[in-house]
Amino acid sequence: RIKFQSSVSCWGYFSVGANGGIHEFADSQFGHIFAHGANREDARKALMLALRNMDVVGEIRNPVEYLVELLSMQAFIQNTIDTSWLDGLIAAKTVALKYNSFDVVFYAAVFRAMQAVKNFGGEILEALDKSQLGPLKEVNSMNEFPIEIAFEGTRYTFAVSRLGPDELQFAIGGQKLIAKVRTQPDGQLLVSCGNSVMKVQGTEEALGLRLRLEGIATIMLPTLYDPSELRSEFNGKIVRYLQDNGAAVKEGEPYVELEAMKMIMPV
């Protein structure tokens, strides 16, 4: 789903159908945005405003937040860039999204807590449909349960308590935070905590939780897993193994080749 409002100074088109699907003949660039103005600076500001107000919700990753940061860099503003400028930024990881680390951890805990409640409720209803009453003995576990979040090398453990149908309490380190959570028609969560209101969307992937905080950033939070497991950031078909079974693999050394979207990528 894409929300984009064209204006006199900025317009765009996207290969997205009315039901939200990407057109079957679309390439990796499923959208194009154009801006103009009396001068380059006016066009840049119009483009930044359009990107800040743009909302892309779905499984396909997009660089909207990253583009906003690029447009605000002095090199871009002064037009001193060349073809190697972006490659250098990516290699040096110069552009970093700005966010509060604990906000990310908290909203990730909210998302996973809501998923846990939803999944447990589904299991109860499925058992009742089969006339199985055994799971009812565990209903209390849906009202109080722990949630673990790993982010930036630190593990956080929250004690979650349900205070109502749409109200959760998160306790950690002697502090208690109460959040009111409402699920929107598009699947996003509207989270209210104190004077703060945030729209949150999450997707559980092979490597962890991809969390999107509206107007801030999209952040990847790794899943806690066995360090002996080797995982890929993308789905694909194994073409060949680059290491023998039982061999020692050094850090940064590829061990397998995967085929995805007609491309061979080492992992």
PDB file of C-alpha atoms in Angstrom, residues 106-118 141-145 147 158-171 175-183 189-194:
ATOM      1  CA  PHE A 106       9.838  -0.388  23.449  1.00  0.00           C
ATOM      2  CA  TYR A 107       7.811  -0.357  20.239  1.00  0.00           C
ATOM      3  CA  ALA A 108       9.356  -3.682  19.214  1.00  0.00           C
ATOM      4  CA  ALA A 109       8.202  -5.111  22.556  1.00  0.00           C
ATOM      5  CA  VAL A 110       4.713  -3.705  21.955  1.00  0.00           C
ATOM      6  CA  PHE A 111       4.556  -5.302  18.514  1.00  0.00           C
ATOM      7  CA  ARG A 112       5.726  -8.714  19.722  1.00  0.00           C
ATOM      8  CA  ALA A 113       3.423  -8.578  22.745  1.00  0.00           C
ATOM      9  CA  MET A 114       0.433  -7.913  20.499  1.00  0.00           C
ATOM     10  CA  GLN A 115       1.496 -10.754  18.209  1.00  0.00           C
ATOM     11  CA  ALA A 116       1.783 -13.089  21.214  1.00  0.00           C
ATOM     12  CA  VAL A 117      -1.713 -12.160  22.411  1.00  0.00           C
ATOM     13  CA  LYS A 118      -3.139 -12.574  18.922  1.00  0.00           C
ATOM     14  CA  SER A 141      -0.555 -16.947  30.614  1.00  0.00           C
ATOM     15  CA  MET A 142      -2.066 -14.642  27.999  1.00  0.00           C
ATOM     16  CA  ASN A 143      -2.409 -11.899  30.625  1.00  0.00           C
ATOM     17  CA  GLU A 144       1.147 -12.013  31.983  1.00  0.00           C
ATOM     18  CA  PHE A 145       4.163 -13.101  29.964  1.00  0.00           C
ATOM     19  CA  ILE A 147       9.003 -10.490  25.961  1.00  0.00           C
ATOM     20  CA  PHE A 158      10.027  -6.970  29.599  1.00  0.00           C
ATOM     21  CA  ALA A 159       7.361  -8.337  31.943  1.00  0.00           C
ATOM     22  CA  VAL A 160       4.115  -7.729  30.066  1.00  0.00           C
ATOM     23  CA  SER A 161       0.715  -7.505  31.779  1.00  0.00           C
ATOM     24  CA  ARG A 162      -2.636  -7.021  30.080  1.00  0.00           C
ATOM     25  CA  LEU A 163      -4.656  -4.322  31.843  1.00  0.00           C
ATOM     26  CA  GLY A 164      -7.524  -4.367  29.358  1.00  0.00           C
ATOM     27  CA  PRO A 165      -8.540  -5.331  25.805  1.00  0.00           C
ATOM     28  CA  ASP A 166      -6.290  -2.626  24.317  1.00  0.00           C
ATOM     29  CA  GLU A 167      -4.021  -1.726  27.250  1.00  0.00           C
ATOM     30  CA  LEU A 168      -0.650  -3.291  28.123  1.00  0.00           C
ATOM     31  CA  GLN A 169       1.836  -2.644  30.896  1.00  0.00           C
ATOM     32  CA  PHE A 170       5.567  -3.147  30.267  1.00  0.00           C
ATOM     33  CA  ALA A 171       7.865  -3.464  33.285  1.00  0.00           C
ATOM     34  CA  GLN A 175      10.073   1.121  35.529  1.00  0.00           C
ATOM     35  CA  LYS A 176       6.536   0.563  34.257  1.00  0.00           C
ATOM     36  CA  LEU A 177       5.175   1.864  30.968  1.00  0.00           C
ATOM     37  CA  ILE A 178       1.503   1.655  30.014  1.00  0.00           C
ATOM     38  CA  ALA A 179       0.561   1.570  26.350  1.00  0.00           C
ATOM     39  CA  LYS A 180      -2.828   1.687  24.688  1.00  0.00           C
ATOM     40  CA  VAL A 181      -2.697  -0.232  21.416  1.00  0.00           C
ATOM     41  CA  ARG A 182      -5.259  -0.285  18.641  1.00  0.00           C
ATOM     42  CA  THR A 183      -4.958  -2.335  15.476  1.00  0.00           C
ATOM     43  CA  LEU A 189      -0.608  -0.605  15.374  1.00  0.00           C
ATOM     44  CA  LEU A 190      -1.526   2.792  16.788  1.00  0.00           C
ATOM     45  CA  VAL A 191       0.405   2.959  20.072  1.00  0.00           C
ATOM     46  CA  SER A 192      -0.287   5.643  22.698  1.00  0.00           C
ATOM     47  CA  CYS A 193       2.094   5.951  25.653  1.00  0.00           C
ATOM     48  CA  GLY A 194       1.854   9.079  27.771  1.00  0.00           C
TER      49      GLY A 194
END
